[in-house]
Amino acid sequence: MAPSTTVSQRKKIKRKAPRGFLKRVFKRQKPHLRLETSGDLLVHLNCLLFVQRLAEETRMSAFENKCGVIKKEHVQAAAKVILKKSRG
Amino acid sequence: MAEAMADSYSQDSEPTTRTLLRRVLDTADTRTPQRRRSAGIGAQKSLLETPSSRRLSSSTKTNARRRSQRARSIGRLAHVQTSGHLEEQTPRTLLKNILLTAPESSIMMPESVVKPVPTPQVVQSSRQESIRGSLELQLPELEPPTTLALGLLAPGRRKRRLRLSVFQQGIDQGLPLSQEPCGNASASSLTSSLNLTFATPLQPQSVHRPGLARRPPTRRAVDVGAFLQDLQDTSLALASPGNSLRTPVATLPTDTVLEDTQPFSQPLVGHSPSVYHSLPCLSYTEAKDAEKAVSHRTQRSGPKLQNHSPGKPAQLLAGKSKKVDALAMSFPNTSSAIAGEDEVEPLQGGVGENAEERMEESLSVSEVKDTTGTQGSVRTDKSDRNETSEAVEAKEPEGSSGDENISGRTASPELASSTTEFLQARQLQFLESAPPPSTAILSSEPLEPLPTRLPPRVRTLGPRPRQDPHKTGLNHYVKLFSFYAKMPMEKKALEMVEKCLDKYFQHLCDDLEVFAAHAGRKTVRPEDLELLMRRQGLVNDQVSLHVLVERHLPLEYRQLLIPCAFSGNSVFPAQ
């Protein structure tokens, strides 16, 4: 299996998708559009992947700065890159 | 706790109480028809055999239980009381008998008076569980009655009032009956002993002081101030300080502590020499102030405390060892004002010790504040006396001018220092009275936390439906971010992640809209999502969407997304 699925569950991460939240966000943004039932699951998948990439990038940025703690600057620098990538 | 209990134990005539208990238990076994009682009795027996350790635990447990039990419905207890009056109280009656007998041997006379007050509560609480009741019953045995009363009365002060009302009704009815066996501790007459316990404390109040409960506390405050001023003026001359007070106060014997209706007991003022006279006066004033301060909180306590004040000086004169007596005597009077009693105790001791020192200071008008400060110091002695006394004083500005606070504070540390001795001796009491002070403090300051809470509620009413669910949803992904990062993060970094997520969602929706419009649809379909992911580079020829779905989503979602063939030539989800 993929490494992400076998990560240690020490922190008890919820694997559930906040489907209501996603639907609400989409409706707020685009009230004239409709989202299908399984569409929000894919949106959740997309978010997961985005967050994973963002976290990875942030870690690398923190390592480059030789910091043991993730700081705001690391996140900002990483976000720039990843958001550009996931613009589609 | 163990030490106090052991001390109390040593003070009580253990063999007598135990033997009595055993006898009663034997008799009670035959009596108890309910299985609860039998279990309780058995528990009692076992508990008796292992006194020290179990009592410690039982005392702690019972304290917690009492508090929890008190929180339960009162009606249930009242109902139970009326129904199973005799049966359920057999273990208690045993203890009551023992307790009644115990004070005879020990110095603590007022125990008998004190115990009736806690016993009804014990009865009430123990109704719910026999074992607990047995434990509670043992508590009065183990701990001094004063502490027991404090502990019992402290947690459920208000609830006790309600319950006691029911009891008092029964007690008043049983008063004429129970007057005879006041001194009897026979196990046979359980009912009479039960009535005794209830009746004895009420007798002095109802018979001797009918009008105490209705006295307004404010009046006394004024009297005290005037009295203090008079004292100050005439202290050196040793003139009768309470001229104004004398008129309202009738000459009362020093022995009758309970019968004193006035805050200032005249007999002490009149008959003692100058120094002697000043000491009791000081004690009176302090006690009165303490009473007044208590009355501020509970009007009931006021009259009761006043009753105690004349008794207190007498006790001080007699000896400090009789503090317990004063406390015990004050117990029945103050059904609800336990805190006042706590204050009384240290006040008595402190007064006796530092009476001379305080003569100079307390004579000032600030004595009112002194007592308040002492009350606060006494109540909060558990933590930091000086600090808490000041804090308590600040808390209790009720009816006291700010000028007095300064002198009060100066006196309060002294009182605190003087009361340290007593406090150590009465650690149990204070520990038990901790809840009442806390409750009192909470009651005195109920408004403070509320107003602070209310405005935030009003503010967030508007944006709440928008912000909070949105935030909670975002927080879900923020947590995922922190999980994937595997490193400690700053709060600001997390906020930054939230902003990034917001931006990401905006981009996402825009892209989906474009894709749906490109396909000539108004509904976003999974194909649009797949296209989006392909453009993002997540899905390519080597990695398909299904692979990603299988990797990252749980099984339930996977089933919904990936069409799978099922039996009966059906595919779900339908394509």
XYZ file of C-alpha atoms in Angstrom:
663
model
C 0.000 0.000 0.000
C 0.949 3.576 -0.395
C 2.949 5.124 2.396
C 0.266 7.649 3.160
C -2.219 4.992 4.052
C 0.133 3.287 6.432
C 1.122 6.295 8.416
C 1.027 5.817 12.134
C -2.290 6.754 13.615
C -0.872 8.096 16.797
C -2.415 11.457 16.263
C -5.783 9.994 15.358
C -6.293 11.757 12.099
C -9.799 11.767 10.872
C -10.074 10.101 7.555
C -13.533 11.385 7.013
C -14.182 13.993 4.426
C -16.007 17.100 5.618
C -18.502 16.751 2.874
C -20.886 19.328 4.228
C -18.112 21.815 4.581
C -16.933 21.238 1.059
C -20.400 21.565 -0.339
C -20.949 24.777 1.576
C -17.684 26.238 0.410
C -18.468 25.445 -3.175
C -21.963 26.844 -2.893
C -20.641 30.038 -1.359
C -18.124 30.464 -4.055
C -20.294 29.456 -7.007
C -23.905 29.568 -6.065
C -25.000 29.144 -9.639
C -23.211 25.860 -9.985
C -24.010 22.467 -8.646
C -21.718 19.863 -7.306
C -22.398 16.212 -7.730
C -22.619 13.702 -4.965
C -19.315 12.007 -5.435
C -17.742 15.183 -6.689
C -17.075 16.460 -3.228
C -15.190 13.283 -2.422
C -12.888 14.004 -5.228
C -12.565 17.526 -4.060
C -11.579 16.128 -0.717
C -9.023 13.969 -2.399
C -7.701 16.961 -4.179
C -7.420 18.841 -0.931
C -5.606 15.964 0.668
C -3.069 15.884 -2.035
C -2.678 19.610 -1.940
C -2.097 19.562 1.784
C 0.377 16.760 1.439
C 2.349 18.618 -1.104
C 2.212 21.785 0.866
C 3.427 20.014 3.989
C 6.232 18.363 2.157
C 7.317 21.610 0.634
C 7.141 23.343 3.982
C 9.291 20.680 5.543
C 11.856 21.051 2.875
C 11.855 24.780 3.286
C 12.320 24.402 7.016
C 15.166 21.948 6.515
C 16.843 24.349 4.193
C 16.691 26.999 6.847
C 17.945 24.460 9.351
C 14.986 25.067 11.575
C 13.467 22.496 13.842
C 10.177 24.321 13.889
C 8.035 25.238 10.971
C 7.647 28.931 10.755
C 5.395 31.234 8.891
C 8.017 32.101 6.347
C 8.508 28.470 5.435
C 4.828 28.064 4.872
C 4.634 31.166 2.784
C 7.491 30.170 0.573
C 6.087 26.703 0.126
C 2.602 27.977 -0.560
C 3.808 30.125 -3.349
C 5.233 27.165 -5.127
C 2.460 24.745 -4.551
C -0.346 27.126 -5.318
C 1.257 27.869 -8.586
C 1.519 24.211 -9.293
C -2.059 23.445 -8.438
C -3.526 26.267 -10.355
C -4.582 24.047 -13.166
C -6.188 13.938 57.222
C -5.027 10.755 58.823
C -3.432 12.615 61.614
C -6.440 14.670 62.325
C -8.584 11.664 62.146
C -6.292 9.746 64.395
C -6.287 12.585 66.805
C -9.980 12.814 66.705
C -10.109 9.141 67.143
C -7.943 9.238 70.178
C -10.057 11.950 71.586
C -13.198 9.977 71.128
C -13.534 7.020 73.372
C -12.922 4.482 70.695
C -13.842 1.389 72.563
C -17.140 2.769 73.674
C -18.112 3.985 70.305
C -17.023 0.855 68.633
C -18.715 -1.364 71.067
C -21.831 0.647 70.793
C -21.654 0.549 67.092
C -21.211 -3.139 67.101
C -24.073 -3.608 69.396
C -26.218 -1.434 67.314
C -25.081 -3.113 64.212
C -26.038 -6.420 65.607
C -29.377 -5.118 66.486
C -29.643 -3.341 63.229
C -29.023 -6.467 61.262
C -32.136 -7.984 62.553
C -33.988 -4.863 61.828
C -32.984 -4.050 58.360
C -35.481 -5.536 56.032
C -33.998 -3.912 53.029
C -31.057 -5.487 51.468
C -29.486 -2.120 51.170
C -29.338 -1.701 54.835
C -27.897 -5.098 55.414
C -25.213 -4.446 52.892
C -24.547 -1.195 54.539
C -24.376 -2.749 57.916
C -22.031 -5.394 56.719
C -19.952 -2.718 55.188
C -20.102 -0.869 58.410
C -18.866 -3.806 60.314
C -16.047 -4.404 57.994
C -15.293 -0.781 58.047
C -15.281 -0.710 61.762
C -12.737 -3.403 61.891
C -10.442 -1.540 59.619
C -10.940 1.922 60.910
C -8.063 4.072 60.032
C -7.382 3.314 56.440
C -10.936 2.879 55.431
C -12.113 5.850 57.237
C -9.669 7.961 55.462
C -10.860 6.748 52.161
C -14.421 6.755 53.265
C -14.172 10.245 54.530
C -12.783 11.446 51.296
C -15.231 9.405 49.364
C -18.114 10.455 51.435
C -17.193 14.046 51.092
C -17.229 13.705 47.377
C -20.289 11.598 47.526
C -22.052 13.960 49.761
C -21.433 16.710 47.377
C -22.587 14.697 44.489
C -25.482 13.368 46.376
C -26.514 16.737 47.552
C -26.773 17.761 43.997
C -29.427 15.186 43.490
C -33.026 15.955 43.766
C -34.133 16.962 47.133
C -37.601 15.702 46.722
C -36.373 12.219 46.355
C -34.574 12.452 49.609
C -37.449 13.988 51.372
C -39.721 11.365 50.071
C -37.399 8.649 51.102
C -36.987 10.172 54.460
C -40.625 10.284 55.130
C -41.163 6.782 53.920
C -38.228 4.840 55.237
C -37.638 6.920 58.241
C -36.762 4.364 60.782
C -35.235 1.733 58.671
C -32.799 3.728 56.744
C -31.473 5.496 59.713
C -30.547 2.516 61.777
C -26.896 2.720 60.929
C -27.024 6.389 61.379
C -28.878 6.184 64.553
C -26.185 3.932 65.793
C -23.624 6.463 64.964
C -25.739 9.139 66.418
C -25.960 7.263 69.593
C -22.283 6.829 69.590
C -21.788 10.399 68.823
C -24.116 11.378 71.534
C -22.258 9.242 73.961
C -18.916 10.320 72.734
C -19.217 13.957 73.656
C -20.032 13.060 77.162
C -16.657 11.552 77.580
C -14.828 14.052 75.475
C -14.582 17.725 75.930
C -16.448 18.482 72.815
C -19.837 19.043 74.141
C -21.397 20.709 71.234
C -20.857 17.630 69.172
C -24.220 16.403 70.140
C -25.635 19.603 68.960
C -23.534 19.608 65.907
C -24.176 16.112 64.895
C -27.880 16.436 64.565
C -27.321 18.898 61.824
C -24.990 16.738 59.854
C -26.874 13.613 60.612
C -29.976 14.657 58.762
C -27.852 15.350 55.810
C -26.083 12.104 56.296
C -29.418 10.455 56.374
C -30.419 12.157 53.247
C -27.337 11.336 51.368
C -27.045 7.838 52.579
C -30.449 6.986 51.400
C -29.144 6.624 48.011
C -26.588 4.015 48.897
C -26.296 2.002 51.963
C -22.572 1.650 51.804
C -22.122 5.289 51.366
C -24.390 5.914 54.220
C -22.374 3.615 56.375
C -19.255 5.388 55.354
C -20.795 8.673 56.080
C -21.984 7.419 59.348
C -18.511 6.465 60.220
C -17.290 9.847 59.307
C -18.765 11.556 62.279
C -17.071 8.943 64.296
C -13.743 9.434 62.812
C -13.619 13.120 62.513
C -14.424 15.594 65.171
C -17.988 16.612 65.044
C -17.097 20.114 64.153
C -15.201 19.021 61.142
C -17.905 16.629 60.268
C -20.497 19.284 60.476
C -18.305 21.521 58.439
C -17.697 18.896 55.885
C -21.293 17.912 55.666
C -22.600 21.375 55.706
C -19.986 22.855 53.532
C -20.614 21.171 50.235
C -24.318 21.442 49.997
C -25.025 24.529 51.930
C -27.990 25.672 50.016
C -29.314 22.261 49.394
C -29.069 21.535 53.017
C -31.273 24.418 53.750
C -33.897 22.982 51.553
C -33.535 19.556 52.992
C -33.358 20.759 56.486
C -36.618 22.501 55.980
C -38.201 19.140 55.516
C -36.324 17.845 58.458
C -37.167 20.766 60.556
C -40.770 20.103 59.994
C -40.327 16.634 61.223
C -38.044 17.789 63.929
C -40.444 20.349 65.182
C -42.978 17.675 65.345
C -40.575 15.448 67.127
C -39.297 18.156 69.376
C -41.655 17.519 72.213
C -40.935 13.851 71.971
C -37.222 14.054 71.735
C -36.617 16.428 74.545
C -36.488 13.696 77.102
C -33.840 11.430 75.728
C -31.398 14.175 75.206
C -28.756 12.376 77.069
C -29.708 8.885 76.011
C -27.527 7.206 73.543
C -29.193 3.907 73.755
C -29.228 1.945 70.614
C -32.619 0.629 71.352
C -34.346 3.913 70.973
C -33.197 4.613 67.518
C -36.098 6.748 66.673
C -35.765 8.761 69.788
C -32.102 9.216 69.179
C -32.894 10.189 65.674
C -35.390 12.670 66.906
C -32.894 13.813 69.393
C -30.324 14.558 66.863
C -32.746 16.560 64.915
C -34.315 18.259 67.817
C -31.396 19.208 69.936
C -29.954 21.722 67.572
C -33.244 23.275 66.827
C -34.366 23.611 70.356
C -32.176 26.474 71.333
C -32.976 28.297 68.207
C -36.648 27.911 68.126
C -37.284 28.036 71.824
C -34.855 30.622 72.931
C -34.419 32.785 69.933
C -37.447 32.877 67.764
C -36.726 36.186 66.294
C -33.101 35.744 65.466
C -33.544 34.477 61.998
C -35.399 37.527 60.914
C -33.024 40.113 62.134
C -31.607 42.301 59.471
C -27.866 42.112 59.382
C -27.404 45.723 58.519
C -28.547 46.797 61.881
C -25.821 44.909 63.536
C -23.170 46.407 61.397
C -24.154 49.790 62.573
C -24.168 48.672 66.105
C -20.767 47.220 65.778
C -19.352 50.362 64.369
C -20.861 52.408 67.094
C -19.722 49.902 69.596
C -16.215 49.977 68.310
C -16.131 53.695 68.421
C -17.416 53.643 71.894
C -14.828 51.115 72.788
C -12.144 53.243 71.370
C -13.290 56.215 73.302
C -13.830 54.481 76.520
C -11.373 51.676 76.296
C -8.826 53.322 78.529
C -11.365 54.552 80.926
C -12.881 51.118 80.945
C -16.228 52.658 80.932
C -19.058 50.628 79.738
C -18.394 50.595 76.056
C -21.652 49.272 74.978
C -23.974 51.733 76.561
C -26.006 51.972 73.476
C -25.766 48.288 73.056
C -26.617 47.459 76.562
C -30.063 48.687 76.252
C -30.956 46.318 73.509
C -29.027 43.482 75.040
C -30.426 41.918 78.101
C -28.143 40.567 80.720
C -27.506 37.023 79.804
C -25.508 34.418 81.571
C -22.170 33.630 80.094
C -22.906 29.973 80.130
C -25.759 30.142 77.746
C -24.035 30.587 74.512
C -27.009 29.704 72.501
C -29.383 31.939 74.235
C -27.627 35.134 73.478
C -29.683 37.124 71.153
C -27.561 40.213 70.967
C -24.250 40.477 69.279
C -22.651 41.921 72.337
C -23.021 39.962 75.449
C -23.592 42.233 78.318
C -22.423 39.982 81.115
C -18.891 39.980 79.922
C -18.906 43.666 79.599
C -20.188 44.200 83.065
C -18.548 41.837 85.368
C -14.946 41.576 84.270
C -12.150 43.923 85.218
C -10.803 46.412 82.798
C -8.292 44.251 81.011
C -10.481 41.289 81.191
C -13.286 43.359 79.962
C -11.428 44.698 77.051
C -10.414 41.308 75.889
C -13.885 39.978 75.607
C -14.997 43.167 74.052
C -12.386 42.770 71.420
C -13.364 39.238 70.910
C -16.941 40.292 70.674
C -16.261 42.908 68.156
C -14.196 40.625 66.099
C -16.638 37.870 66.414
C -19.424 40.214 65.641
C -17.623 41.561 62.691
C -17.066 38.100 61.506
C -20.679 37.439 62.050
C -21.631 40.514 60.226
C -19.432 39.721 57.380
C -21.026 36.360 57.237
C -24.423 37.901 57.536
C -23.597 39.870 54.507
C -23.565 36.672 52.696
C -26.295 34.819 54.418
C -28.766 36.479 56.587
C -29.334 33.357 58.439
C -25.800 33.138 59.517
C -25.976 36.592 60.959
C -28.318 35.858 63.791
C -26.650 32.618 64.431
C -23.253 34.123 64.567
C -24.455 36.734 66.887
C -25.667 34.056 69.104
C -22.260 32.647 69.056
C -20.519 35.859 69.819
C -21.628 36.073 73.419
C -20.707 32.483 73.810
C -17.389 33.005 72.219
C -16.055 35.537 74.675
C -17.151 33.346 77.471
C -15.244 30.536 75.962
C -12.239 32.629 75.415
C -12.331 33.550 78.965
C -12.756 30.032 80.021
C -9.999 28.755 77.848
C -8.994 28.263 74.315
C -9.624 24.583 74.607
C -13.278 25.281 74.450
C -13.158 26.593 70.993
C -14.569 23.395 69.816
C -17.430 23.817 72.155
C -18.183 27.180 70.747
C -17.982 25.808 67.294
C -20.175 22.934 68.130
C -22.645 25.183 69.722
C -22.601 27.394 66.791
C -23.142 24.532 64.464
C -26.760 23.961 65.160
C -27.401 27.606 64.884
C -25.766 27.955 61.582
C -27.275 25.362 59.474
C -26.104 27.018 56.397
C -23.440 29.385 57.497
C -20.620 27.011 57.919
C -18.146 29.505 56.734
C -19.095 31.737 59.548
C -18.267 29.034 61.940
C -14.918 28.598 60.408
C -14.369 32.200 60.882
C -15.568 31.989 64.379
C -13.078 29.384 65.252
C -10.033 31.224 64.133
C -11.467 34.397 65.407
C -11.820 32.933 68.793
C -8.345 31.586 68.856
C -6.924 34.626 67.257
C -8.803 36.843 69.545
C -7.668 35.019 72.591
C -4.096 35.144 71.542
C -3.835 38.534 70.092
C -6.522 40.127 72.101
C -4.059 42.377 73.731
C -2.432 43.265 70.480
C -5.690 43.899 68.917
C -6.932 46.040 71.646
C -5.073 48.879 70.161
C -5.844 48.127 66.582
C -9.235 46.625 66.712
C -10.605 49.442 68.704
C -10.609 51.479 65.614
C -13.633 51.566 63.477
C -11.875 49.378 61.067
C -12.697 46.406 63.136
C -15.546 45.701 60.894
C -13.090 45.332 58.154
C -10.846 43.358 60.370
C -13.405 40.718 60.783
C -14.105 40.721 57.137
C -10.438 40.479 56.506
C -10.117 37.773 59.046
C -13.004 36.021 57.537
C -11.399 36.197 54.218
C -8.103 35.210 55.706
C -9.682 32.408 57.539
C -11.566 31.181 54.621
C -8.689 31.359 52.303
C -6.190 30.252 54.826
C -5.753 27.161 52.978
C -3.913 28.818 50.201
C -2.217 32.029 51.100
C -3.562 33.803 54.032
C -2.287 37.209 53.500
C -2.908 37.273 49.852
C -6.273 35.726 50.065
C -7.307 37.870 52.946
C -6.613 40.895 50.916
C -8.267 39.409 47.964
C -11.223 38.412 50.022
C -11.381 41.797 51.495
C -11.408 43.250 48.083
C -14.103 40.841 47.228
C -16.231 41.736 50.152
C -16.705 45.419 49.936
C -20.288 44.919 50.845
C -21.353 47.552 53.226
C -17.812 48.361 54.243
C -16.023 51.526 53.474
C -12.690 51.466 51.833
C -11.055 53.212 54.712
C -11.548 50.280 56.915
C -9.896 48.004 54.515
C -6.482 49.333 55.293
C -6.708 48.731 58.972
C -8.429 45.486 58.290
C -5.616 44.312 56.148
C -3.109 45.117 58.776
C -5.055 43.152 61.257
C -5.841 40.330 58.976
C -2.245 39.198 58.610
C -1.969 39.125 62.308
C -5.111 37.194 62.552
C -3.876 34.898 59.911
C -0.667 34.341 61.798
C -2.532 33.771 64.969
C -4.945 31.474 63.365
C -2.251 29.363 61.849
C -2.161 27.293 64.924
C -5.827 26.732 64.911
C -5.865 26.133 61.247
C -3.321 23.406 61.501
C -5.366 21.781 64.110
C -8.419 22.145 62.041
C -7.057 21.363 58.687
C -9.838 18.987 58.119
C -12.396 21.587 58.787
C -10.787 24.002 56.502
C -10.417 21.452 53.853
C -14.025 20.695 54.109
C -14.928 24.282 54.317
C -12.966 24.941 51.223
C -15.959 24.259 49.084
C -18.133 26.615 51.037
C -15.661 29.427 50.764
C -15.295 28.667 47.172
C -19.026 28.521 46.821
C -19.334 31.610 48.903
C -16.777 33.314 46.826
C -18.516 32.129 43.767
C -21.782 33.304 45.127
C -20.351 36.600 46.127
C -18.932 36.992 42.709
C -21.450 35.446 40.464
C -21.765 38.539 38.407
C -18.132 38.945 37.665
C -17.683 36.076 35.245
C -21.080 36.479 33.696
C -20.731 39.987 32.390
C -17.418 39.075 30.889
C -18.975 36.187 29.066
C -22.046 37.901 27.791
C -20.495 40.447 25.455
C -18.510 37.893 23.537
C -21.657 35.922 22.997
C -23.456 38.885 21.607
C -20.643 39.742 19.314
C -20.238 36.366 17.757
C -23.885 35.862 17.088
C -23.727 37.479 13.719
C -20.674 36.042 12.040
C -20.911 32.791 13.930
C -22.777 30.714 11.387
C -20.360 31.804 8.758
C -17.070 31.703 10.498
C -17.154 28.809 12.871
C -18.189 26.028 10.535
C -15.841 27.357 7.984
C -13.074 27.467 10.511
C -13.792 24.021 11.776
C -13.757 22.661 8.288
C -10.517 24.379 7.551
C -9.083 23.192 10.808
C -9.625 19.708 9.626
C -7.220 20.271 6.811
C -4.885 22.255 9.018
C -4.614 19.293 11.303
C -3.870 17.137 8.350
C -1.166 19.573 7.372
C 0.434 19.424 10.785
C 0.190 15.670 10.632
C 1.900 15.434 7.333
C 4.523 17.968 8.285
C 5.746 15.779 11.138
C 7.355 18.765 12.726
C 6.380 21.235 15.407
C 4.690 24.261 14.037
C 4.026 27.745 15.192
C 0.576 29.147 15.578
C 1.284 31.756 12.965
C 2.350 29.100 10.562
C -0.959 27.365 11.066
C -2.809 30.564 10.394
C -0.811 30.908 7.245
C -1.827 27.448 6.229
C -5.435 28.460 6.710
C -5.003 31.373 4.365
C -3.370 29.125 1.833
C -6.252 26.739 2.023
C -8.689 29.569 1.470
C -6.839 30.614 -1.606
C -6.679 27.073 -2.786
C -10.396 26.624 -2.477
C -11.021 29.762 -4.423
C -8.777 28.584 -7.189
C -10.423 25.220 -7.142
C -13.913 26.560 -7.515
C -12.887 28.858 -10.310
C -11.246 26.048 -12.190
C -14.208 23.774 -11.756
C -16.514 26.457 -12.982
C -14.398 26.948 -16.069
C -14.288 23.264 -16.759
C -18.005 22.825 -16.315
C -18.697 25.777 -18.528
C -16.324 24.382 -21.088
C -18.321 21.191 -21.105
C -21.510 23.177 -21.400
C -22.783 22.064 -18.030
C -23.894 23.768 -14.958
C -23.130 20.887 -12.724
C -19.651 19.975 -11.776
C -19.044 16.322 -12.467
C -16.264 13.966 -11.479
C -14.876 14.280 -14.970
C -14.213 17.902 -14.257
C -12.386 16.934 -11.144
C -10.305 14.437 -12.969
C -9.402 17.004 -15.577
C -8.395 19.362 -12.845
C -6.166 16.802 -11.246
C -4.643 15.955 -14.551
C -3.807 19.554 -15.104
C -2.332 19.762 -11.675
C -0.041 16.937 -12.481
C -1.392 14.559 -9.952
C -2.962 12.305 -12.507
C -0.968 11.306 -15.479
C -0.710 8.314 -17.728
C 1.116 6.268 -15.155
C -1.091 7.240 -12.237
C -4.803 7.223 -12.806
C -7.458 8.746 -10.719
C -8.552 5.422 -9.417
C -5.100 4.749 -8.155
C -5.124 7.947 -6.247
C -8.526 7.188 -4.883
C -7.384 3.839 -3.706
C -4.336 5.302 -2.114
C -5.710 8.152 -0.165
C -9.333 7.615 0.490
C -10.866 5.165 2.889
C -12.759 2.177 1.700
C -16.187 3.653 1.999
C -15.382 6.522 -0.303
C -13.549 4.249 -2.626
C -16.637 2.192 -3.114
C -18.617 5.282 -3.922
C -16.139 6.578 -6.440
C -14.823 3.595 -8.293
C -17.423 1.591 -10.118
C -17.326 -1.993 -9.087
C -19.172 -4.926 -10.412
C -21.453 -6.723 -8.016
C -23.433 -9.859 -8.239
C -26.518 -9.868 -10.308
C -24.875 -8.127 -13.180
C -24.927 -4.792 -11.420
C -22.307 -2.138 -11.207
C -22.094 0.374 -8.442
C -21.907 3.269 -8.789
C -23.858 3.185 -11.962
C -21.951 4.506 -14.940
